[in-house]
Coordinates of N, CA and C in Angstrom, one line a residue:
M1 N 4.9 11.0 -6.8 CA 3.4 11.5 -6.5 C 2.6 10.8 -6.6
L2 N 1.5 10.4 -4.8 CA 1.1 8.8 -5.0 C 0.4 8.7 -5.8
I3 N -0.6 9.9 -6.0 CA 0.2 9.6 -7.6 C 1.8 10.0 -7.5
V4 N 1.8 9.7 -7.9 CA 3.6 10.4 -8.7 C 3.4 10.3 -9.7
A5 N 2.5 11.4 -9.9 CA 1.2 11.9 -10.9 C 1.0 10.3 -10.5
M6 N -0.7 10.6 -11.0 CA -0.7 9.5 -11.0 C -2.2 9.0 -12.3
A7 N -1.8 7.8 -12.8 CA -2.1 7.5 -14.3 C -3.2 6.8 -13.9
V8 N -4.5 6.5 -15.0 CA -5.1 6.0 -14.7 C -5.2 5.1 -16.1
T9 N -4.9 3.7 -16.1 CA -5.2 3.0 -17.1 C -6.3 2.1 -17.4
M10 N -7.5 2.3 -18.4 CA -8.1 0.6 -18.4 C -8.0 0.6 -19.9
F11 N -7.9 -0.7 -20.2 CA -8.2 -1.8 -21.0 C -9.1 -2.8 -20.8
Y12 N -10.0 -2.9 -21.7 CA -10.8 -3.7 -22.1 C -10.8 -5.1 -22.8
S13 N -11.2 -6.0 -22.3 CA -11.7 -7.5 -23.1 C -11.9 -7.8 -22.3
C14 N -12.3 -9.3 -23.6 CA -13.3 -10.3 -22.8 C -12.8 -11.5 -21.8
D15 N -13.4 -11.3 -20.8 CA -13.4 -12.0 -20.0 C -14.8 -13.5 -19.5
D16 N -14.6 -14.6 -19.9 CA -15.6 -15.1 -19.9 C -15.6 -15.9 -18.7
D17 N -15.6 -15.7 -17.6 CA -15.5 -16.5 -16.6 C -16.6 -15.4 -15.5
S18 N -15.6 -14.0 -16.0 CA -16.3 -12.5 -15.1 C -18.0 -12.8 -15.9
D19 N -17.9 -13.0 -17.0 CA -19.6 -12.2 -18.3 C -19.8 -13.5 -17.6
A20 N -19.7 -15.0 -16.8 CA -21.2 -15.5 -16.2 C -21.1 -15.6 -15.0
E21 N -20.1 -13.9 -13.9 CA -20.6 -13.7 -12.3 C -21.2 -13.1 -13.1
G22 N -21.6 -11.9 -14.0 CA -21.8 -11.1 -13.5 C -20.9 -9.3 -13.1
K23 N -19.8 -10.0 -13.9 CA -18.8 -9.5 -13.0 C -17.2 -8.6 -14.2
A24 N -17.1 -7.7 -13.6 CA -15.9 -7.4 -14.4 C -14.7 -7.1 -13.8
R25 N -13.1 -7.0 -14.4 CA -11.7 -7.5 -13.9 C -11.1 -5.8 -13.8
V26 N -10.9 -5.6 -12.2 CA -10.0 -4.3 -12.8 C -8.9 -4.2 -11.1
K27 N -7.8 -4.2 -12.7 CA -6.4 -3.8 -12.1 C -5.5 -2.5 -11.8
V28 N -5.5 -2.7 -10.7 CA -4.6 -1.9 -10.5 C -3.1 -2.1 -10.4
S29 N -2.3 -1.0 -11.0 CA -0.7 -0.4 -11.6 C -0.3 0.3 -10.1
M30 N 1.2 0.1 -10.5 CA 2.1 1.3 -10.5 C 3.1 2.0 -11.3
T31 N 3.1 3.2 -11.8 CA 4.2 3.6 -12.0 C 5.0 4.6 -12.0
D32 N 6.2 5.2 -12.5 CA 6.5 6.5 -11.1 C 7.1 7.8 -12.5
A33 N 7.3 9.1 -12.3 CA 7.9 9.2 -12.8 C 9.3 10.2 -11.9
P34 N 10.0 10.1 -12.7 CA 11.8 10.5 -11.9 C 11.7 11.7 -11.0
G35 N 13.2 11.2 -9.9 CA 12.8 12.2 -8.8 C 14.6 12.5 -9.3
D36 N 15.4 12.9 -8.4 CA 16.0 13.0 -8.1 C 17.1 13.1 -6.7
Y37 N 17.0 12.0 -6.7 CA 17.2 11.6 -5.6 C 17.9 9.8 -5.7
K38 N 18.1 9.0 -4.8 CA 18.6 7.2 -4.9 C 17.5 6.3 -5.0
N39 N 16.6 6.8 -4.2 CA 15.5 5.5 -3.7 C 14.6 5.6 -2.5
V40 N 13.4 6.1 -3.6 CA 12.3 6.6 -2.2 C 11.1 4.9 -1.7
F41 N 11.3 5.8 -1.0 CA 10.4 3.9 -0.5 C 9.3 4.6 -0.1
I42 N 8.4 3.6 -1.2 CA 6.8 3.8 0.6 C 5.3 2.4 0.1
D43 N 5.6 2.4 1.9 CA 5.0 1.7 1.9 C 3.5 1.4 1.8
V44 N 3.0 0.1 0.8 CA 1.8 0.5 0.4 C 1.1 -0.3 1.4
Q45 N -0.1 0.3 1.8 CA -1.0 -0.9 2.5 C -2.2 -1.6 2.5
D46 N -2.6 -1.2 1.4 CA -3.8 -1.2 0.4 C -4.3 -0.5 -0.1
V47 N -5.1 -0.3 -1.2 CA -6.6 -0.9 -2.2 C -8.0 -0.2 -2.1
K48 N -8.4 0.2 -1.6 CA -9.6 1.0 -2.1 C -9.9 1.5 -3.6
V49 N -11.2 0.5 -3.1 CA -12.1 1.5 -4.2 C -14.2 2.1 -4.2
K50 N -14.5 3.1 -4.7 CA -15.7 3.1 -4.0 C -16.5 2.8 -5.4
S51 N -17.7 3.0 -4.5 CA -18.8 2.5 -5.8 C -19.6 4.0 -6.1
N52 N -19.4 5.3 -5.9 CA -20.2 6.4 -5.9 C -18.9 7.9 -5.8
I53 N -19.3 8.0 -6.2 CA -18.4 9.8 -6.2 C -18.8 10.3 -4.6
S54 N -19.7 10.7 -3.4 CA -20.2 11.2 -2.9 C -19.0 11.8 -2.0
A55 N -18.9 12.9 -1.0 CA -18.8 13.0 0.0 C -17.8 12.6 1.3
D56 N -19.0 11.5 1.8 CA -18.8 10.6 2.4 C -17.1 9.5 2.9
E57 N -17.0 8.8 4.0 CA -16.2 8.3 3.4 C -17.1 6.8 4.0
E58 N -18.3 7.1 3.8 CA -18.8 5.1 3.6 C -18.5 4.7 2.8
G59 N -18.2 3.5 2.3 CA -18.4 2.4 0.8 C -17.1 1.7 0.2
W60 N -16.4 2.6 0.8 CA -15.1 2.1 0.5 C -15.2 0.2 0.8
V61 N -13.7 -0.2 -0.4 CA -13.8 -1.3 -0.5 C -12.7 -1.3 -0.2
S62 N -12.0 -3.1 -0.5 CA -10.5 -2.9 -1.0 C -10.7 -3.9 -1.6
L63 N -9.5 -3.9 -2.6 CA -9.2 -4.9 -3.5 C -9.2 -6.0 -3.0
S64 N -9.3 -7.2 -3.1 CA -8.6 -8.4 -3.2 C -7.2 -8.9 -3.9
G65 N -6.1 -9.8 -3.3 CA -5.1 -9.5 -3.9 C -4.3 -8.5 -3.3
V66 N -3.8 -7.3 -2.8 CA -2.8 -6.5 -2.4 C -2.0 -7.0 -1.7
E67 N -0.5 -7.4 -1.4 CA 0.0 -7.8 -1.2 C 0.3 -5.8 -0.2
P68 N 0.8 -6.2 1.2 CA 1.7 -4.7 2.2 C 2.7 -4.9 1.5
R69 N 3.4 -4.3 1.3 CA 4.5 -4.3 0.5 C 5.3 -2.6 0.8
I70 N 7.0 -2.3 0.8 CA 7.0 -1.6 0.5 C 8.2 -1.2 -1.1
Y71 N 7.6 -0.6 -1.6 CA 8.3 -0.4 -2.9 C 8.9 0.7 -3.5
D72 N 9.8 0.4 -4.4 CA 10.7 1.2 -4.4 C 10.5 2.3 -5.7
L73 N 9.8 3.7 -5.9 CA 9.7 4.4 -6.8 C 10.6 4.0 -7.9
L74 N 11.6 4.6 -7.0 CA 12.3 4.3 -8.4 C 13.1 3.6 -9.0
E75 N 12.0 1.7 -9.2 CA 12.6 1.2 -10.0 C 11.6 1.5 -10.8
L76 N 10.9 2.4 -10.6 CA 9.6 2.0 -11.1 C 9.1 3.0 -13.0
T77 N 10.5 2.9 -13.6 CA 11.0 4.0 -14.2 C 11.0 3.5 -16.2
G78 N 10.9 3.9 -16.9 CA 11.6 3.9 -18.4 C 10.2 3.3 -18.3
G79 N 9.0 3.5 -17.8 CA 8.3 2.3 -18.3 C 7.7 1.5 -17.9
V80 N 8.7 0.8 -16.5 CA 8.3 0.2 -15.4 C 7.2 0.3 -14.8
T81 N 5.9 -0.8 -14.5 CA 4.6 -1.0 -13.6 C 5.5 -2.0 -12.8
Q82 N 4.4 -1.7 -11.9 CA 3.9 -2.4 -10.2 C 2.5 -2.8 -10.4
L83 N 2.1 -4.4 -10.6 CA 0.6 -4.4 -10.1 C 0.6 -4.7 -8.8
L84 N -0.7 -4.2 -8.0 CA -0.9 -3.7 -6.9 C -2.4 -5.1 -6.9
A85 N -2.5 -4.2 -7.3 CA -3.8 -5.4 -7.0 C -5.2 -5.8 -8.4
N86 N -5.0 -7.2 -9.0 CA -6.0 -7.2 -9.4 C -7.2 -8.9 -9.0
S87 N -8.4 -8.2 -8.9 CA -9.6 -8.7 -8.7 C -11.0 -7.9 -9.5
E88 N -11.8 -9.4 -9.1 CA -13.2 -9.0 -9.2 C -13.8 -8.4 -8.6
L89 N -14.9 -7.3 -9.0 CA -16.4 -6.6 -9.1 C -17.3 -7.0 -9.7
E90 N -18.7 -6.0 -8.9 CA -19.5 -6.4 -9.0 C -19.4 -5.5 -9.9
T91 N -20.4 -5.4 -10.9 CA -21.0 -4.3 -11.5 C -21.2 -2.8 -11.7
G92 N -21.4 -1.5 -12.4 CA -21.7 -0.4 -11.9 C -20.7 0.1 -12.4
T93 N -20.9 1.2 -11.5 CA -20.1 3.1 -11.6 C -18.8 2.5 -10.0
L94 N -17.8 2.7 -10.9 CA -16.8 2.3 -10.0 C -16.1 3.8 -9.8
G95 N -16.7 4.8 -8.7 CA -16.4 6.6 -8.7 C -15.1 6.0 -8.2
Q96 N -14.6 6.6 -7.3 CA -13.0 6.8 -6.7 C -12.6 4.9 -6.0
I97 N -10.9 5.3 -6.5 CA -10.0 4.6 -6.2 C -8.6 4.8 -5.1
R98 N -8.0 4.4 -4.1 CA -6.9 5.3 -3.2 C -5.8 4.1 -2.8
V99 N -5.3 4.3 -2.5 CA -3.8 3.8 -2.2 C -3.7 3.9 -0.5
I100 N -4.3 3.4 0.4 CA -3.6 3.8 1.4 C -2.1 3.3 1.2
L101 N -1.9 4.1 2.5 CA 0.1 3.7 2.8 C 0.4 3.7 4.5
G102 N 1.2 3.1 4.3 CA 0.8 2.6 6.1 C 2.8 4.2 6.6
P103 N 2.7 3.7 7.8 CA 4.3 4.7 8.4 C 5.9 5.0 8.2
D104 N 5.6 4.0 7.4 CA 7.8 3.3 7.0 C 8.5 3.5 5.4
N105 N 7.5 4.9 5.4 CA 8.6 5.6 3.7 C 9.4 6.8 4.2
T106 N 10.9 6.3 3.3 CA 11.8 6.8 3.6 C 12.5 6.7 2.2
L107 N 12.9 8.2 2.1 CA 14.2 8.6 2.0 C 15.2 8.5 1.6
V108 N 16.2 8.2 0.1 CA 17.1 7.9 0.8 C 18.4 9.3 -1.0
L109 N 19.2 9.9 -0.6 CA 19.4 11.1 -1.4 C 20.6 10.4 -2.3
N110 N 20.8 11.4 -3.0 CA 21.8 10.9 -4.1 C 23.0 10.8 -2.9
D111 N 23.7 10.5 -1.5 CA 25.3 10.4 -1.4 C 24.4 9.4 -0.2
G112 N 23.9 8.9 0.1 CA 23.5 7.8 0.7 C 22.6 8.1 1.8
S113 N 22.9 9.4 2.2 CA 22.2 9.1 3.5 C 20.3 8.8 3.7
E114 N 19.9 8.4 4.2 CA 18.4 7.7 4.7 C 17.9 8.3 5.5
V115 N 16.9 9.3 5.6 CA 16.0 10.3 6.3 C 14.9 9.3 6.0
P116 N 13.8 9.9 7.2 CA 12.4 9.2 7.4 C 11.6 10.2 6.2
L117 N 10.6 9.9 5.3 CA 10.0 10.3 4.7 C 8.4 10.4 5.5
S118 N 8.1 11.5 6.4 CA 6.9 12.2 6.7 C 5.8 12.1 6.2
T119 N 5.2 10.8 6.5 CA 3.7 11.2 5.7 C 2.4 11.7 6.5
P120 N 2.1 12.6 6.3 CA 0.4 12.9 7.3 C -0.3 12.3 6.7
S121 N -1.5 12.0 8.6 CA -2.6 10.9 8.5 C -3.7 11.0 7.7
A122 N -3.4 12.7 7.0 CA -4.5 13.2 5.5 C -3.7 12.1 4.2
Q123 N -2.6 11.6 4.5 CA -2.4 11.3 3.0 C -1.5 10.3 3.1
Q124 N -1.2 9.3 4.3 CA -1.4 8.0 4.6 C -3.2 7.7 4.8
S125 N -4.0 8.5 4.2 CA -5.9 7.4 4.3 C -5.5 7.3 2.9
G126 N -4.5 7.6 1.9 CA -5.5 7.3 0.7 C -5.6 8.8 -0.3
L127 N -5.3 10.1 -0.8 CA -5.3 10.1 -2.6 C -6.6 9.6 -3.0
K128 N -7.9 10.6 -2.8 CA -8.7 9.9 -4.0 C -9.0 10.9 -4.5
L129 N -8.9 9.8 -6.0 CA -8.5 9.7 -7.3 C -10.3 9.0 -7.3
Q130 N -10.2 10.3 -8.9 CA -12.1 10.6 -9.5 C -11.9 9.8 -10.5
V131 N -12.4 8.5 -10.9 CA -12.4 7.6 -11.8 C -14.0 8.2 -12.8
N132 N -14.9 7.1 -12.1 CA -16.3 7.0 -12.5 C -16.7 7.0 -13.6
Q133 N -16.2 4.7 -13.6 CA -16.4 4.3 -14.7 C -17.1 4.0 -14.3
E134 N -18.4 3.3 -15.8 CA -19.3 2.6 -15.8 C -18.4 1.3 -15.5
L135 N -18.8 0.1 -15.1 CA -17.9 -1.9 -15.0 C -19.0 -2.0 -15.8
Q136 N -18.9 -3.1 -16.8 CA -19.3 -4.1 -17.2 C -19.5 -5.5 -17.9
A137 N -19.9 -5.8 -17.6 CA -19.5 -8.0 -16.7 C -18.9 -8.2 -18.5
G138 N -17.5 -9.1 -17.7 CA -17.0 -9.5 -18.3 C -15.5 -9.0 -19.7
M139 N -15.5 -7.6 -19.0 CA -14.8 -6.6 -19.4 C -13.9 -6.4 -18.5
E140 N -12.5 -6.0 -19.1 CA -11.4 -6.1 -17.9 C -11.2 -4.1 -18.2
Y141 N -10.8 -3.9 -17.1 CA -10.0 -2.4 -16.4 C -8.6 -2.6 -16.2
E142 N -7.3 -1.7 -16.7 CA -6.8 -2.0 -15.6 C -6.2 0.1 -15.4
Y143 N -5.9 0.0 -14.1 CA -5.7 1.7 -13.4 C -4.4 1.6 -13.5
L144 N -3.5 2.4 -14.1 CA -2.4 3.2 -14.1 C -1.8 3.9 -13.1
L145 N -1.7 3.8 -11.9 CA -1.0 5.1 -11.2 C 0.0 5.8 -11.4
D146 N -0.1 6.6 -12.2 CA 0.5 7.5 -12.5 C 2.1 8.2 -11.1
F147 N 3.3 7.5 -10.0 CA 3.1 8.7 -9.2 C 4.7 9.9 -9.5
D148 N 4.4 10.7 -9.1 CA 5.2 11.9 -9.5 C 6.0 11.6 -7.6
V149 N 7.0 11.5 -8.4 CA 8.5 12.0 -7.1 C 8.5 12.8 -7.2
D150 N 8.9 14.1 -8.1 CA 9.7 15.2 -8.0 C 8.5 16.2 -7.1
Q151 N 7.0 15.8 -7.7 CA 6.2 16.4 -7.4 C 5.6 15.9 -5.7
S152 N 6.0 15.3 -5.1 CA 5.4 14.2 -4.3 C 6.2 14.3 -3.3
I153 N 7.0 14.9 -3.4 CA 8.9 15.0 -2.1 C 8.8 16.8 -1.2
V154 N 8.7 17.1 -0.6 CA 8.8 18.4 -0.4 C 9.5 18.6 0.8
R155 N 10.3 19.4 0.3 CA 11.2 20.1 2.1 C 10.9 20.6 3.1
S156 N 11.1 20.5 4.4 CA 10.2 21.5 5.6 C 11.3 22.2 5.7
G157 N 10.7 23.1 5.3 CA 10.8 24.5 6.0 C 11.8 24.4 7.9
N158 N 11.2 24.6 8.3 CA 11.0 24.0 9.4 C 11.6 23.3 10.4
S159 N 11.4 22.1 10.4 CA 12.9 20.9 10.5 C 14.1 20.6 9.7
G160 N 14.0 20.8 8.2 CA 15.0 20.4 7.0 C 14.2 18.9 7.2
G161 N 13.4 18.1 7.6 CA 13.3 17.3 7.2 C 12.2 17.0 5.9
Y162 N 11.8 15.4 4.7 CA 10.8 15.8 3.9 C 9.6 15.2 3.8
I163 N 8.8 15.3 3.6 CA 7.1 15.3 3.2 C 6.4 14.3 2.5
L164 N 6.0 13.3 2.3 CA 5.2 12.9 1.2 C 4.0 13.5 0.9
K165 N 3.9 13.9 -0.1 CA 2.4 14.4 -0.8 C 1.8 14.0 -1.6
P166 N 1.7 12.5 -1.0 CA 1.4 12.3 -3.5 C 0.7 13.5 -4.3
V167 N 1.5 13.2 -5.4 CA 0.4 13.8 -6.4 C 0.6 12.8 -7.9
I168 N -0.6 11.7 -8.6 CA -1.2 11.3 -8.9 C -1.7 11.6 -10.0
R169 N -1.2 10.6 -11.7 CA -1.5 11.3 -13.0 C -3.1 10.1 -13.1
L170 N -3.9 10.7 -13.5 CA -5.0 9.3 -13.9 C -4.7 8.9 -15.7
V171 N -4.7 8.7 -16.0 CA -4.2 7.9 -17.8 C -5.8 7.1 -18.0
N172 N -6.1 7.3 -19.4 CA -6.5 5.9 -19.4 C -6.5 5.7 -20.9
L173 N -5.4 4.5 -20.5 CA -4.6 3.9 -21.6 C -5.6 3.5 -22.6
E174 N -6.6 3.3 -22.9 CA -7.2 2.4 -24.1 C -7.3 3.9 -25.6
S175 N -7.7 5.1 -24.3 CA -7.7 5.8 -25.3 C -6.3 6.7 -25.3
T176 N -5.3 6.3 -25.1 CA -3.5 6.7 -25.1 C -2.5 6.4 -25.6
G177 N -1.9 6.1 -25.7 CA -0.6 6.1 -26.5 C 1.2 6.0 -26.1
T178 N 1.6 5.8 -26.6 CA 3.1 5.4 -25.8 C 4.6 5.9 -26.7
I179 N 5.3 6.6 -26.7 CA 6.3 7.0 -26.5 C 7.5 5.9 -26.1
E180 N 8.4 5.8 -27.8 CA 8.8 4.7 -26.7 C 10.9 4.4 -28.0
G181 N 11.8 4.3 -27.2 CA 12.7 4.5 -27.9 C 14.0 4.0 -27.5
E182 N 15.7 4.5 -27.6 CA 17.0 4.3 -26.8 C 17.4 5.4 -27.2
V183 N 17.9 5.5 -26.0 CA 19.4 7.2 -25.3 C 20.7 6.2 -25.9
Q184 N 21.2 6.4 -26.6 CA 22.4 6.2 -27.2 C 23.8 7.1 -27.5
P185 N 25.4 7.8 -26.7 CA 25.1 7.0 -25.8 C 24.6 6.4 -23.8
S186 N 24.6 5.7 -23.2 CA 23.8 5.5 -22.1 C 24.9 5.7 -21.0
L187 N 25.7 6.6 -20.9 CA 26.5 6.4 -19.4 C 25.8 6.6 -18.8
S188 N 24.8 7.4 -18.2 CA 23.8 7.4 -17.4 C 23.1 7.5 -17.5
Q189 N 21.6 7.0 -16.9 CA 20.3 7.4 -17.0 C 19.7 8.8 -17.2
S190 N 19.6 8.9 -18.7 CA 19.0 10.3 -18.9 C 17.6 10.3 -18.9
V191 N 17.3 11.9 -18.7 CA 15.3 12.0 -18.6 C 14.9 11.9 -19.9
V192 N 13.4 11.3 -19.9 CA 13.6 11.5 -21.5 C 11.4 12.7 -20.7
K193 N 11.2 13.4 -21.7 CA 9.9 14.1 -21.3 C 9.7 14.0 -22.4
A194 N 8.3 14.1 -22.3 CA 7.7 14.6 -23.9 C 6.0 15.9 -23.4
A195 N 6.1 17.1 -24.0 CA 5.0 18.2 -23.5 C 4.1 18.8 -24.7
N196 N 3.9 19.1 -24.2 CA 2.6 20.1 -25.3 C 2.6 21.0 -23.6
A197 N 1.3 21.6 -24.2 CA 1.0 22.9 -23.8 C 0.3 22.3 -22.6
N198 N -0.4 21.3 -22.9 CA -1.7 20.3 -22.1 C -1.1 19.1 -21.1
H199 N 0.3 18.5 -21.1 CA 0.6 17.8 -20.9 C 2.5 17.3 -20.4
N200 N 3.3 16.9 -19.6 CA 4.4 17.0 -19.4 C 4.5 15.6 -18.5
I201 N 5.3 14.5 -20.1 CA 5.1 13.2 -19.5 C 6.8 12.9 -19.0
T202 N 7.3 12.1 -18.4 CA 8.8 12.5 -18.6 C 9.2 10.3 -17.6
A203 N 9.8 10.3 -18.1 CA 10.7 9.2 -17.5 C 12.5 8.7 -17.7
Y204 N 12.9 8.3 -16.6 CA 14.2 7.8 -17.5 C 14.6 6.6 -18.1
A205 N 15.9 6.4 -18.7 CA 15.4 5.5 -19.6 C 16.6 4.6 -19.2
A206 N 16.1 3.2 -19.1 CA 16.7 2.8 -18.6 C 18.0 2.2 -18.6
T207 N 19.6 1.8 -17.7 CA 21.0 1.6 -17.8 C 20.9 1.1 -19.6
D208 N 20.2 1.1 -20.0 CA 20.5 0.2 -21.8 C 20.2 1.3 -22.2
G209 N 20.0 2.4 -22.0 CA 18.9 3.0 -23.1 C 18.3 3.1 -23.4
K210 N 17.3 1.8 -23.1 CA 16.0 2.2 -23.8 C 15.0 2.6 -22.6
F211 N 13.2 3.2 -22.7 CA 12.4 3.9 -22.4 C 11.1 3.7 -23.3
S212 N 9.8 4.1 -22.2 CA 8.6 4.1 -22.4 C 8.6 5.0 -21.8
L213 N 7.5 6.3 -22.6 CA 5.9 6.8 -22.4 C 4.4 6.2 -22.0
N214 N 4.8 6.3 -21.0 CA 3.5 5.2 -21.4 C 2.4 6.4 -20.4
G215 N 1.0 6.5 -21.7 CA -0.2 7.1 -20.9 C 0.4 8.7 -21.9
V216 N 0.4 8.7 -23.1 CA 0.5 9.8 -23.5 C -1.2 10.2 -23.9
P217 N -1.5 11.1 -23.8 CA -2.8 11.7 -24.4 C -2.8 12.1 -26.0
P218 N -3.3 11.9 -27.1 CA -3.3 12.0 -28.0 C -2.7 13.4 -28.5
G219 N -2.6 13.7 -28.9 CA -1.3 15.0 -29.5 C -0.3 15.6 -30.3
T220 N 0.3 16.7 -30.2 CA 0.9 17.0 -31.0 C 2.6 17.5 -29.4
Y221 N 3.7 16.6 -29.4 CA 4.8 17.0 -28.0 C 6.2 17.2 -28.8
Q222 N 7.0 17.6 -27.6 CA 8.4 17.4 -27.8 C 9.2 16.2 -26.9
V223 N 9.4 15.9 -27.7 CA 10.6 15.0 -26.2 C 12.2 15.6 -26.4
T224 N 12.3 16.2 -25.1 CA 13.3 16.6 -24.5 C 14.5 14.8 -23.5
V225 N 15.7 15.2 -24.2 CA 16.2 14.2 -23.1 C 17.0 14.2 -22.7
T226 N 17.2 14.8 -21.8 CA 18.5 15.4 -20.9 C 19.0 14.2 -19.9
P227 N 20.4 14.4 -20.6 CA 21.7 13.3 -19.7 C 21.9 14.3 -18.3
A228 N 22.9 13.2 -17.7 CA 23.2 14.1 -16.2 C 24.3 14.8 -16.8
I229 N 24.7 15.7 -16.4 CA 25.3 16.7 -16.9 C 26.8 16.1 -16.9
A230 N 26.6 15.4 -15.3 CA 28.9 14.8 -15.6 C 29.1 14.3 -16.8
S231 N 27.8 13.7 -17.9 CA 28.3 13.0 -19.2 C 28.9 13.4 -19.9
G232 N 28.9 15.3 -19.7 CA 29.2 15.7 -21.4 C 28.7 16.0 -22.4
L233 N 27.3 14.8 -22.2 CA 26.7 14.9 -23.4 C 25.9 16.1 -23.9
E234 N 24.9 16.2 -25.1 CA 24.1 18.0 -25.1 C 22.7 16.9 -24.5
V235 N 22.2 17.6 -24.7 CA 20.1 17.7 -24.6 C 19.9 17.2 -26.2
K236 N 19.1 16.6 -25.8 CA 18.5 16.2 -27.5 C 17.3 17.0 -27.5
V237 N 16.4 17.7 -29.1 CA 15.2 17.5 -29.0 C 14.7 17.3 -30.2
I238 N 13.2 16.2 -29.8 CA 12.4 16.0 -31.2 C 11.1 16.6 -30.9
N239 N 11.0 17.6 -32.1 CA 9.9 18.0 -32.1 C 8.7 16.8 -33.0
N240 N 7.6 17.4 -33.2 CA 6.8 17.2 -34.2 C 6.7 15.3 -33.1
V241 N 6.1 15.4 -32.8 CA 5.8 14.1 -32.4 C 4.5 13.7 -32.1
Q242 N 4.1 12.7 -32.8 CA 2.4 12.5 -33.3 C 2.6 11.2 -32.8
V243 N 1.1 11.5 -31.8 CA 0.6 10.3 -30.3 C -0.6 10.3 -31.5
S244 N -0.6 8.3 -31.1 CA -2.7 8.7 -31.2 C -3.2 7.7 -30.3
S245 N -4.1 7.6 -30.1 CA -4.6 6.6 -29.6 C -4.6 5.1 -29.9
G246 N -3.5 4.3 -28.7 CA -4.2 3.3 -29.1 C -2.6 3.1 -29.3
A247 N -2.1 4.3 -30.1 CA -0.6 3.3 -31.0 C 0.4 3.7 -30.1
S248 N 1.8 3.0 -30.5 CA 3.0 3.3 -30.4 C 3.9 3.7 -31.0
V249 N 4.2 5.4 -30.3 CA 5.4 5.5 -31.2 C 7.0 5.4 -31.1
D250 N 7.7 5.0 -31.9 CA 9.2 4.4 -31.2 C 9.8 5.4 -32.1
L251 N 10.6 6.2 -32.1 CA 11.7 6.7 -31.7 C 12.7 6.2 -32.2
D252 N 13.4 4.6 -32.4 CA 14.5 4.4 -33.0 C 15.5 4.9 -31.4
V253 N 17.1 4.8 -32.1 CA 17.8 5.6 -30.7 C 18.2 6.2 -31.2
I254 N 17.8 7.7 -30.4 CA 18.3 8.7 -30.2 C 19.9 9.2 -29.9
F255 N 20.6 9.1 -30.3 CA 22.1 9.7 -30.3 C 22.4 10.8 -29.4
L256 N 22.8 11.1 -28.6 CA 23.0 11.7 -27.6 C 24.9 12.0 -28.0
N257 N 24.9 13.9 -28.8 CA 26.7 14.5 -28.9 C 26.7 14.4 -28.0
E258 N 28.6 14.9 -28.0 CA 29.3 15.8 -26.8 C 29.8 16.9 -26.4
L259 N 29.6 17.5 -25.7 CA 29.5 18.7 -25.9 C 30.7 19.3 -25.9

């Protein structure tokens, strides 16, 4: 998802320097929902914002501090995030945000083979994400782009290659919560999914078993832990997990039984 599912997160805090200058601070970070690949390398060149939501291509501004580089999306799972930009903007309406991709995107399959990840020019120019947030002086806003790898990589029927069609989830973290915990035994990376009728949020557990699902909208969720088939462990389901705004739900240690 370039949005790998794109999640936009907003944090509000006082910033004396920004307030004195009549500006707001905007941060853009990226995280990833898992996919069944060894590596997914994406070439991030720029992050741009627009002050209104009109359809024309005028008015896009690059955020300062963006370092063009290639990121492995599969390193950004289990609650890990990567800061892409940290910039000051004039107050007013932040209408849209987009991440600009370069051409050097590649996919490493589970057998270790590396294949080009074709990125159409329309995708390189960036997927437009609607924000429509009023920026106030002295405040800080952080947007988290949750990139959904599974939905963002498409197999090409004609050539047998792979195409990157970014899917991103946009989330306001101030009004969302977190589900965290630990999966044991951690014989392999388990997939942890929180789902209800409206939302489906997924992350890998880290090699030590710990996980964090960020940007979870308030509500009641079913949490499913799915270990790798080769682990010989059963799937674990936890029902009625209640998530509130600004709060973290700790599921503690989730023990998986043998099949």
